[in-house]
Tab-separated table of C-alpha atoms in Angstrom:
chain	number	residue	atom	x	y	z
A	1	MET	CA	-54.693	45.970	36.694
A	2	SER	CA	-51.835	45.560	34.043
A	3	LYS	CA	-53.443	42.891	32.617
A	4	ASP	CA	-53.831	43.984	28.032
A	5	ILE	CA	-56.541	42.220	27.232
A	6	ASP	CA	-56.843	41.687	22.772
A	7	PHE	CA	-60.243	41.872	22.267
A	8	GLN	CA	-59.589	40.911	18.352
A	9	GLY	CA	-58.936	37.382	20.030
A	10	PHE	CA	-60.334	34.600	21.971
A	11	THR	CA	-63.279	37.205	24.667
A	12	LYS	CA	-64.775	35.802	27.024
A	13	GLN	CA	-67.962	37.266	24.937
A	14	THR	CA	-67.141	34.513	22.301
A	15	GLU	CA	-66.686	32.479	25.619
A	16	VAL	CA	-70.262	33.158	26.185
A	17	LEU	CA	-71.345	32.967	23.285
A	18	LEU	CA	-70.324	29.812	22.692
A	19	ARG	CA	-72.227	28.226	26.306
A	20	GLY	CA	-74.834	30.414	24.508
A	21	VAL	CA	-75.107	28.268	21.175
A	22	GLY	CA	-74.342	25.121	23.212
A	23	ALA	CA	-71.055	24.818	22.129
A	24	GLN	CA	-69.239	24.136	25.715
A	25	ASP	CA	-66.740	21.792	24.243
A	26	LEU	CA	-65.788	23.427	21.487
A	27	ILE	CA	-64.121	26.203	24.267
A	28	ASP	CA	-61.662	25.038	24.366
A	29	GLU	CA	-60.169	24.513	20.683
A	30	PHE	CA	-61.190	27.776	19.843
A	31	LYS	CA	-58.708	28.920	23.071
A	32	ARG	CA	-56.684	26.876	21.294
A	33	ARG	CA	-56.817	28.602	18.463
A	34	ASP	CA	-57.375	32.504	19.433
A	35	ILE	CA	-61.377	32.079	17.691
A	36	SER	CA	-62.744	35.801	18.041
A	37	THR	CA	-66.644	37.061	18.410
A	38	ASP	CA	-66.043	38.341	14.809
A	39	ALA	CA	-64.550	35.278	13.586
A	40	LEU	CA	-67.020	32.841	14.932
A	41	ARG	CA	-70.392	34.511	13.504
A	42	LYS	CA	-68.449	33.970	9.537
A	43	LEU	CA	-67.611	29.888	9.893
A	44	THR	CA	-69.121	27.736	8.322
A	45	LYS	CA	-70.462	24.342	9.941
A	46	GLU	CA	-67.495	22.418	8.241
A	47	ASP	CA	-65.470	24.959	10.308
A	48	PHE	CA	-67.083	23.814	13.267
A	49	ILE	CA	-67.060	19.510	12.889
A	50	HIS	CA	-63.239	20.560	11.876
A	51	LEU	CA	-63.416	22.387	15.185
A	52	GLY	CA	-64.745	19.147	16.678
A	53	ALA	CA	-68.271	19.428	16.697
A	54	ASP	CA	-70.556	16.608	15.192
A	55	ASN	CA	-73.124	16.990	12.608
A	56	ASN	CA	-76.042	18.157	14.902
A	57	GLN	CA	-73.832	20.324	16.764
A	58	ALA	CA	-72.533	22.436	14.206
A	59	GLU	CA	-76.455	22.705	12.173
A	60	ASN	CA	-76.843	23.585	15.027
A	61	ILE	CA	-74.568	26.558	16.043
A	62	ILE	CA	-74.820	27.564	12.152
A	63	ASN	CA	-79.058	28.107	12.549
A	64	ALA	CA	-77.973	30.195	16.436
A	65	LEU	CA	-75.667	32.253	14.910
A	66	CYS	CA	-77.559	32.954	11.752
A	67	THR	CA	-81.372	33.264	13.821
A	68	SER	CA	-80.056	36.400	14.871
A	69	LYS	CA	-78.616	37.777	11.036
A	70	LYS	CA	-81.942	37.300	9.741
A	71	ASN	CA	-84.358	39.251	12.671
A	72	VAL	CA	-82.265	42.013	12.567
A	73	SER	CA	-82.168	41.832	7.909
A	74	HIS	CA	-85.530	41.414	8.471
A	75	VAL	CA	-87.024	44.467	11.797
A	76	LYS	CA	-84.666	46.561	8.809
A	77	ALA	CA	-86.568	46.025	6.163
A	78	GLU	CA	-90.055	46.218	7.767
A	79	SER	CA	-88.805	49.555	9.267
A	80	ASN	CA	-87.861	50.757	6.211
A	81	TYR	CA	-90.344	49.912	4.113
A	82	LYS	CA	-92.814	51.642	6.894
A	83	LEU	CA	-91.047	54.943	6.101
A	84	LEU	CA	-91.193	54.762	2.503
A	85	LEU	CA	-95.273	53.910	3.024
A	86	ASP	CA	-95.132	56.752	5.261
A	87	LYS	CA	-93.675	59.477	2.288
A	88	VAL	CA	-95.827	57.957	-0.313
A	89	GLU	CA	-98.818	58.596	1.964
A	90	ILE	CA	-97.507	62.346	2.332
A	91	LEU	CA	-96.479	62.720	-1.312
A	92	GLN	CA	-100.669	61.137	-1.795
A	93	LEU	CA	-101.945	64.143	-0.157
A	94	GLY	CA	-99.988	66.167	-1.171
A	95	GLU	CA	-101.612	65.153	-4.805
A	96	ARG	CA	-105.356	65.542	-3.687
A	97	GLN	CA	-104.661	68.705	-2.184
A	98	LEU	CA	-103.308	69.848	-5.128
A	99	ASN	CA	-106.080	68.606	-7.722
A	100	ILE	CA	-108.719	70.416	-5.763
A	101	ILE	CA	-105.850	73.860	-5.806
A	102	GLN	CA	-106.489	73.115	-10.017
A	103	ASP	CA	-110.091	72.275	-9.339
A	104	TYR	CA	-110.424	76.157	-7.888
A	105	VAL	CA	-108.443	77.922	-10.016
A	106	LYS	CA	-110.497	76.361	-13.143
A	107	TYR	CA	-113.601	78.313	-11.433
A	108	CYS	CA	-111.884	81.216	-10.236
A	109	ARG	CA	-110.949	81.377	-13.917
A	110	MET	CA	-114.220	80.871	-15.715
A	111	LYS	CA	-115.644	83.508	-13.359
A	112	LEU	CA	-112.606	86.404	-14.658
A	113	LYS	CA	-113.849	85.164	-18.491
A	114	LYS	CA	-117.515	86.283	-17.471
A	115	GLU	CA	-116.229	89.196	-15.764
A	116	ARG	CA	-113.390	90.998	-16.433
A	117	HIS	CA	-112.386	94.688	-15.048
A	118	ASN	CA	-109.224	96.597	-16.481
A	119	PHE	CA	-108.214	100.268	-13.931
A	120	PHE	CA	-105.638	101.856	-14.338
A	121	VAL	CA	-103.208	101.302	-11.512
A	122	GLU	CA	-100.480	103.786	-11.732
A	123	PRO	CA	-102.000	106.126	-14.899
A	124	ASP	CA	-98.208	108.448	-15.179
A	125	LYS	CA	-96.234	104.476	-15.774
A	126	ALA	CA	-99.717	103.381	-17.811
A	127	LEU	CA	-100.045	100.053	-15.425
A	128	SER	CA	-102.967	98.463	-15.906
A	129	ALA	CA	-104.531	95.849	-13.715
A	130	SER	CA	-104.575	93.485	-16.479
A	131	GLN	CA	-101.198	94.130	-15.939
A	132	ILE	CA	-99.804	93.621	-13.033
A	133	LEU	CA	-101.442	90.611	-12.860
A	134	CYS	CA	-99.395	89.296	-16.262
A	135	MET	CA	-96.403	90.282	-13.629
A	136	VAL	CA	-98.161	88.506	-10.330
A	137	THR	CA	-98.966	85.610	-12.126
A	138	ASP	CA	-95.276	84.894	-13.374
A	139	ALA	CA	-94.309	85.056	-10.627
A	140	THR	CA	-96.044	81.947	-9.269
A	141	LEU	CA	-95.531	80.087	-11.963
A	142	GLN	CA	-91.649	80.911	-11.405
A	143	GLU	CA	-92.919	79.966	-8.242
A	144	ILE	CA	-94.704	76.572	-9.672
A	145	HIS	CA	-91.818	75.709	-11.558
A	146	GLU	CA	-89.342	75.666	-8.067
A	147	ALA	CA	-91.974	73.296	-5.983
A	148	GLU	CA	-92.262	70.914	-9.642
A	149	LEU	CA	-88.588	70.614	-8.368
A	150	LYS	CA	-88.928	70.483	-5.243
A	151	LEU	CA	-91.767	67.665	-6.306
A	152	LYS	CA	-88.526	65.432	-8.450
A	153	GLU	CA	-86.286	66.411	-5.343
A	154	LEU	CA	-88.190	64.663	-2.852
A	155	GLU	CA	-89.272	61.435	-5.352
A	156	THR	CA	-84.992	61.481	-5.161
A	157	VAL	CA	-84.888	61.542	-1.468
A	158	ILE	CA	-87.640	58.751	-1.075
A	159	LEU	CA	-85.904	56.564	-3.252
A	160	MET	CA	-82.023	57.161	-2.090
A	161	PRO	CA	-81.049	54.945	1.212
A	162	TYR	CA	-82.502	55.931	4.485
A	163	GLU	CA	-79.086	57.715	5.941
A	164	LYS	CA	-78.889	60.360	3.275
A	165	ARG	CA	-83.193	61.028	3.221
A	166	TRP	CA	-82.597	63.367	6.673
A	167	LYS	CA	-80.937	65.920	4.880
A	168	HIS	CA	-84.289	66.683	1.990
A	169	SER	CA	-87.170	66.431	5.041
A	170	TYR	CA	-87.372	70.561	4.428
A	171	ALA	CA	-88.935	69.334	1.266
A	172	LEU	CA	-92.438	67.434	3.214
A	173	TYR	CA	-93.262	70.867	4.291
A	174	SER	CA	-93.241	72.924	1.228
A	175	ILE	CA	-94.658	71.222	-0.848
A	176	PRO	CA	-98.294	72.071	-0.154
A	177	PHE	CA	-97.182	75.587	0.172
A	178	SER	CA	-95.821	76.052	-2.596
A	179	GLY	CA	-98.605	74.873	-5.062
A	180	ALA	CA	-100.643	76.832	-3.263
A	181	CYS	CA	-98.241	79.826	-4.078
A	182	ILE	CA	-98.117	77.941	-7.720
A	183	ALA	CA	-101.979	77.587	-7.945
A	184	MET	CA	-102.640	81.384	-6.815
A	185	TYR	CA	-99.912	82.702	-9.682
A	186	ILE	CA	-101.707	81.077	-12.133
A	187	LEU	CA	-105.247	81.799	-10.733
A	188	LEU	CA	-104.007	85.181	-11.521
A	189	ARG	CA	-102.241	84.513	-15.216
A	190	ARG	CA	-104.917	83.510	-16.783
A	191	PHE	CA	-108.074	86.091	-15.219
A	192	TRP	CA	-105.910	89.281	-15.745
A	193	ARG	CA	-104.916	89.254	-19.177
């Protein structure tokens, strides 16, 4: 079969599509003008009338061709909406977890203010427990800052188009861990000064 097929013009697919929308009488005109399937979707009601369809038939063809477009976009928008709702739910859960950690840190801070112990960990360097806790707290605050940056990055990921989101999915897993580290840092820094 050395038959060359031009997919840019009229094909069997175009013919089947015309038969499916009830325009069998227009097939010869479409063949003569070599109208492709892509061009078929872009035609208006006036174009179909010009090609030989009556008003009702042209309206039915347009409705049949446009209905499939509307359904596809509706399904796509609905799935994007579900994904967005999932991301919002994840953020709300993370916020609740961070609030619980914050309450725990407040409790520990209050407890440590009542009982403050300061002893030397390394007497040669005069390094006390309170100094170590300040260092640990500084490190934890740095991690909290990084977690805040990741939360902002996650917010931008949620608001960006769906095709670009997969690149930033690691942020969803690091948020709870970063939040816990930040809370511990704040706790240790506040109570051991």
